[in-house]
XYZ file of C-alpha atoms in Angstrom:
335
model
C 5.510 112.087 -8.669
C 3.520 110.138 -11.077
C 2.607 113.327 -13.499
C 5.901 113.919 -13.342
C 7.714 110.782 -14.817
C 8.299 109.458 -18.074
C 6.203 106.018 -18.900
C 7.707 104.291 -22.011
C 7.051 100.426 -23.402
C 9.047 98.067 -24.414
C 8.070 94.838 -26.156
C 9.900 91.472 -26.528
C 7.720 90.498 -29.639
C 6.930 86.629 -27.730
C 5.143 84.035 -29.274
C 1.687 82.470 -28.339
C 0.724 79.202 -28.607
C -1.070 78.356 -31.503
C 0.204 82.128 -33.279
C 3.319 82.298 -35.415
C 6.634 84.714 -34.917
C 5.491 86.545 -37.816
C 1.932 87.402 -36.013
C 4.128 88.155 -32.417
C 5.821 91.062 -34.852
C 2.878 92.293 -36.417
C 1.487 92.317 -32.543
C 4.428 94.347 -31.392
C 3.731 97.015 -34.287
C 0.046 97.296 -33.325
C 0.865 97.584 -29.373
C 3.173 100.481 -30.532
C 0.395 102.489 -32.139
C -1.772 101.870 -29.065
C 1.195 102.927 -26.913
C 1.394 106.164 -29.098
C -2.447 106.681 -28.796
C -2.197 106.311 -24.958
C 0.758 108.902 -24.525
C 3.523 107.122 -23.949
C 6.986 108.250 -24.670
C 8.763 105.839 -26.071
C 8.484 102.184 -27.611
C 11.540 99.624 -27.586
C 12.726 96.308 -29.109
C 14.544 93.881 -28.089
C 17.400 91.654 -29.872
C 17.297 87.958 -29.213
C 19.282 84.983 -30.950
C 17.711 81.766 -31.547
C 15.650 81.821 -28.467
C 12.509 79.606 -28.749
C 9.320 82.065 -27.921
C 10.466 85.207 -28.640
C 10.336 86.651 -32.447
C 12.485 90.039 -32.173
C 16.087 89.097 -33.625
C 16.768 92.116 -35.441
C 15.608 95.403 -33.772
C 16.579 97.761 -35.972
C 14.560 96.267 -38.463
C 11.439 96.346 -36.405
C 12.027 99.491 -34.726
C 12.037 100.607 -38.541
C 8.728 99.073 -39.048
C 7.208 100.489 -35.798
C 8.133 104.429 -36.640
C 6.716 104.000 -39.963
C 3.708 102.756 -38.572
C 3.412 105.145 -35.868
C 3.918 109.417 -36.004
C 4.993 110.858 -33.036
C 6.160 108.021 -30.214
C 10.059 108.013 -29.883
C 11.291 104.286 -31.125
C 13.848 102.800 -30.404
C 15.721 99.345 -29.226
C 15.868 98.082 -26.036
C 18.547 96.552 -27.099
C 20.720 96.231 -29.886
C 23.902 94.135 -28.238
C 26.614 95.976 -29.401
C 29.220 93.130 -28.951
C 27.194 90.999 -31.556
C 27.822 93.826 -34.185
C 30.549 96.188 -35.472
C 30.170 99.747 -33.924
C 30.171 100.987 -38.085
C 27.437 98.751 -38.756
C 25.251 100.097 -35.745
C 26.244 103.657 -36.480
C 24.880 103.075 -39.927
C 22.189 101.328 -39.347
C 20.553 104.225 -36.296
C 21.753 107.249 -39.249
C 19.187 105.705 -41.980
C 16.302 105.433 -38.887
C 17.225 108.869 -37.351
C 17.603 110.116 -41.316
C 13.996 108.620 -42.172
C 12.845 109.386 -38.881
C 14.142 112.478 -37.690
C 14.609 113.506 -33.721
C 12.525 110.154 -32.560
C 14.516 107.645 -32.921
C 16.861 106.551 -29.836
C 19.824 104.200 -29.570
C 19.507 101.444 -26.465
C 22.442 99.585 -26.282
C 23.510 96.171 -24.168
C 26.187 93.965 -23.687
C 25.006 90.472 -24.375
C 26.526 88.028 -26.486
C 24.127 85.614 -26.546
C 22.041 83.015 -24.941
C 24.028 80.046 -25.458
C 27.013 78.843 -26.374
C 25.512 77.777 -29.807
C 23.963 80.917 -30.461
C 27.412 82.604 -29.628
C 29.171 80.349 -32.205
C 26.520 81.112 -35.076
C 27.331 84.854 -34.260
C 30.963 84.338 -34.322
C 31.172 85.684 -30.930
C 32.266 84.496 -27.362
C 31.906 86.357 -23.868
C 34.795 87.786 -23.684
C 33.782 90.138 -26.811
C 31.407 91.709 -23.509
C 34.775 92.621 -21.732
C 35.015 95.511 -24.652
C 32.046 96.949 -24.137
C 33.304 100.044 -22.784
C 35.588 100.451 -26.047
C 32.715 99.421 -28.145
C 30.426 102.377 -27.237
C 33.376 104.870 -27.918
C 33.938 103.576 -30.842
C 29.771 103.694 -31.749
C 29.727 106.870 -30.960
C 32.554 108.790 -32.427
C 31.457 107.404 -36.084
C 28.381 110.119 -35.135
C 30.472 112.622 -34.407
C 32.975 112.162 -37.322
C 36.226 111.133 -34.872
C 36.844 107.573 -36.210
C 40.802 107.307 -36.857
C 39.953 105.191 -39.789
C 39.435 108.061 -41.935
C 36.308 106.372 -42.423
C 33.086 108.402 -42.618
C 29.937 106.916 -41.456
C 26.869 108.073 -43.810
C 24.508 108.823 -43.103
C 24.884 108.667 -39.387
C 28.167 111.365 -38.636
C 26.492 114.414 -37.604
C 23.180 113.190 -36.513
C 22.205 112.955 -32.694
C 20.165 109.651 -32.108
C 20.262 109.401 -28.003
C 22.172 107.110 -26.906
C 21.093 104.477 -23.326
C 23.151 101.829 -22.012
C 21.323 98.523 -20.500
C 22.916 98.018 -17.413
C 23.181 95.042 -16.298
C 26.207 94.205 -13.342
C 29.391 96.742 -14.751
C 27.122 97.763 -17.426
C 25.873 100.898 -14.790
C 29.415 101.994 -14.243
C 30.294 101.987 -18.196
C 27.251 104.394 -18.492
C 28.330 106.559 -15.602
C 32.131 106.844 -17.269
C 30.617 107.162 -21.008
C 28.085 110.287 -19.519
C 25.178 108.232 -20.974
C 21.487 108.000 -19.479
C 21.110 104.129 -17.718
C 18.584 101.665 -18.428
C 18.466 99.506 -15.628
C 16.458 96.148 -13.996
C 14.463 94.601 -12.677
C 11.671 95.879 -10.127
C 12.062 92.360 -8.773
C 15.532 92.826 -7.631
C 15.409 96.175 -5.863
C 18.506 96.204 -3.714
C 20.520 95.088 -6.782
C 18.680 98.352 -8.889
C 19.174 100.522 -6.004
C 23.103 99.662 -5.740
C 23.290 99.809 -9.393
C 21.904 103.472 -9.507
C 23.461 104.806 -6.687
C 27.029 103.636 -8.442
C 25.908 105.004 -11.633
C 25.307 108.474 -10.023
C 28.448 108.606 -8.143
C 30.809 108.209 -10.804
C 28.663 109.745 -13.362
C 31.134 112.280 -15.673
C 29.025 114.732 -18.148
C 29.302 114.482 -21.846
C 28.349 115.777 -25.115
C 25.459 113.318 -24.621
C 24.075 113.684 -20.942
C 25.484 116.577 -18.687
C 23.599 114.941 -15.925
C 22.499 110.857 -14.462
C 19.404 109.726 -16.244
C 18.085 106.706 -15.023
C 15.570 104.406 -16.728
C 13.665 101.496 -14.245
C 12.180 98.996 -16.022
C 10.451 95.786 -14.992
C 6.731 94.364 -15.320
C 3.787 96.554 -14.648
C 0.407 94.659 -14.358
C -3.157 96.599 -13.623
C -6.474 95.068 -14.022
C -9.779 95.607 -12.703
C -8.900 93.416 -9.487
C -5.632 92.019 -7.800
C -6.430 88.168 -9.373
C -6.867 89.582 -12.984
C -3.447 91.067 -12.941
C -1.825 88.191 -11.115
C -3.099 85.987 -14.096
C -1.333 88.699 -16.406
C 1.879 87.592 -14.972
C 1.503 83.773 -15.225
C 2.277 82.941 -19.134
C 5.792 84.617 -18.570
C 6.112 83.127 -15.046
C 6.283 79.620 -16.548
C 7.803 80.284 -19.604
C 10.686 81.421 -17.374
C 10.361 78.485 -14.769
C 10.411 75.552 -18.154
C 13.290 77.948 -19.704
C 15.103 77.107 -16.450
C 14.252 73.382 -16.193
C 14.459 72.543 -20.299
C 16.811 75.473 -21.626
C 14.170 76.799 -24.283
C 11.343 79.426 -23.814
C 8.098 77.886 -25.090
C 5.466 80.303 -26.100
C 3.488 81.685 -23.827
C 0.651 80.018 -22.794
C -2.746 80.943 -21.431
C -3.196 81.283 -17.921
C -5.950 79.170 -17.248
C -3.978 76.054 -18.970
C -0.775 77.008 -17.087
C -1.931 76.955 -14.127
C -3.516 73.169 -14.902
C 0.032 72.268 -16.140
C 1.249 69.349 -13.626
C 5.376 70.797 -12.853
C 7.853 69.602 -11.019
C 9.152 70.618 -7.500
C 11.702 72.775 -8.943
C 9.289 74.061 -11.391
C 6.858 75.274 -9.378
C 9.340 77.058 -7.471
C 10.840 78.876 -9.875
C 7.253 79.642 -11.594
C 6.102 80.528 -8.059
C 9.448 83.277 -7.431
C 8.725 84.145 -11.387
C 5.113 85.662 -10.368
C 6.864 87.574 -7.028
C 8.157 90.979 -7.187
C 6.256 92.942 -9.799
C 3.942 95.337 -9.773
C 0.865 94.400 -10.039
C -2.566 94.590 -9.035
C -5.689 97.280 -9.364
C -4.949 100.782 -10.490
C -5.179 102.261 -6.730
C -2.483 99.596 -6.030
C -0.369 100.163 -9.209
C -0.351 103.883 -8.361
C 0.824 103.198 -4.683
C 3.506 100.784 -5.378
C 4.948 103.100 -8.716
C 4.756 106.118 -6.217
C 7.203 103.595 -3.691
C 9.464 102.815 -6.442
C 9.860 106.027 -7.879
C 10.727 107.159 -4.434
C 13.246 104.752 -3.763
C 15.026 104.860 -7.482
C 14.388 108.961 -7.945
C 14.178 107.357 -11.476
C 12.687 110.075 -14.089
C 11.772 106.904 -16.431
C 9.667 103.793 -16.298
C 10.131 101.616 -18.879
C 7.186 99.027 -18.547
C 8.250 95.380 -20.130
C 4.959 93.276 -19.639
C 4.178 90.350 -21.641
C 1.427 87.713 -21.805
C -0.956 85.276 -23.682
C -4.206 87.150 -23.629
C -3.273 90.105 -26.192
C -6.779 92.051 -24.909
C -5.433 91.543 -21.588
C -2.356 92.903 -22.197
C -3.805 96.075 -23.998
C -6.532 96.382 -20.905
C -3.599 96.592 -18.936
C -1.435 99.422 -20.769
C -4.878 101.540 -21.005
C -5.268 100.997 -17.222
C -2.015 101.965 -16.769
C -1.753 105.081 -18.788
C -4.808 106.295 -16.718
C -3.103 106.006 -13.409
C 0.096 108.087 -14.785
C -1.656 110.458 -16.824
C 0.601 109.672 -19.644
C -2.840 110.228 -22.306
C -2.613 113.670 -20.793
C 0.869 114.372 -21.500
C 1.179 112.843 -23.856
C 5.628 111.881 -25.383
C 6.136 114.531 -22.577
């Protein structure tokens, strides 16, 4: 099942301690070139606002950055939040990639509107702007397909096909299902939550011009090292960066493991640091393979879309090399 399935990447450009956000986006372009090398099929970014510890704020900027750096991979965002943006803008903005970059450039799209209230304001934005998402994606997409009732013609982007994926997160898997577009959903951790959320999307899944069938995207943390300790201490950094984002509202950047784990934390803390290190996959590449092969039978995903981050950068490439030789994906390779 393995040789089978798609393996793509996406990276959250986060910061390190003691590296700046301008070296976290230079890292995310060089991880993409390695991703390419090792056969992967596709490399996202994400869009954050103001968050402490992560770097990526405008993706379409980066995922320009990472196709011209790279010459085969498809790019694309993992993802732009549509409700931050107008639908023209976006439209625009995925013509001039898919223009400069022609049949690999893809269109991930979310819902978010923010990570605080602040952040919200500075965007001129609120949730309730989420509630439209539905209406937001119709709108994206028929300025590609020249059916805007403006009268308005988006250039260069009306008559191009970038694909389009919707990040589902809660109603977001029944807005793919009625739109007919492939689903991007999370996170390994949460497995009956995924597993409801894909069995919806395939039940009211209606074809379109886009997707005349479900196509569902998994994606969580994927961890292999050369023994079951090694990738554990993979997953610590982001562990608690999420457990101090809970406690203090702000990511810090990621940390190395060793120091982390000497970090005195609260009761609290170490509970949500200890649940933030449960529930991925992790471990040695016998291991990795077992529990993909588990997942893949439980989701009948045809896409993994692997979202690991940490400290130790060498690590972290170890890790995607280790990773790509369990699936094969150097052997088949975009497939």
């Amino acid at each position: 099942m393995l040789s089978r399935t798609r393996f793509s990447v996406l990276d959250r450009s986060r910061t390190r301690e003691g590296h700046t956000d301008a070296e976290a986006l230079r890292d995310t372009v060089r991880l993409a070139r390695e991703a390419e090398r090792l056969g992967f099929h596709r490399f996202w970014v994400s869009e954050h606002h103001g968050v402490p510890g992560v770097a990526g704020s405008a993706p379409t900027v980066l995922a320009a950055a990472v196709a011209g750096a790279t010459r085969t991979i498809r790019v694309g965002t993992g993802g732009v939040m549509l409700p931050n943006h107008r639908p023209l803008v976006v439209a625009e903005q995925f013509g001039v990639l898919e223009s400069l970059y022609p049949g690999r450039i893809d269109m991930g799209l979310g819902r978010s509107v923010g990570f605080t209230d602040g952040v919200r304001r500075a965007l001129g934005r609120d949730k309730e702007d989420a509630e439209d998402f539905g209406a937001q994606i119709d709108e994206l997409l028929g300025w590609f397909r020249g059916t805007s009732p403006t009268g308005v013609r988006a250039r260069p982007a009306e008559g191009l096909v970038v694909p389009p994926f919707v990040l589902a997160m809660g109603e977001g898997a029944r807005i793919a299902a009625r739109a007919g577009l492939p689903m991007v959903i999370g996170d390994l951790r949460s497995r009956d939550r995924m597993r409801r959320g894909i069995d919806r999307y395939r039940a009211e899944f209606e074809p379109s011009v886009w997707a005349d069938e479900p196509y569902v995207v998994i994606s969580g943390t994927v961890a292999v090292a050369a023994d079951e300790e090694s990738a554990r201490r993979l997953l610590v950094p982001e562990a608690w960066s999420m457990a101090h984002a809970r406690t203090h509202g702000t990511f810090p950047p990621l940390g190395p493991a060793e120091r982390v784990e000497a970090t005195a934390m609260t009761a609290k803390q170490r509970e949500l640091y200890t649940a933030g290190l449960a529930g991925h996959i992790a471990g040695t590449e016998e291991q990795v393979a077992r529990a993909l092969e588990a997942v893949l039978e439980e989701t009948g995903a045809q896409e993994v879309l692997v979202t690991t981050s940490t400290y130790d950068r060498d690590a972290l490439l170890d890790s995607y090399r280790r990773l790509a030789s369990v699936v094969g994906a150097a052997d088949g390779a975009h497939r």
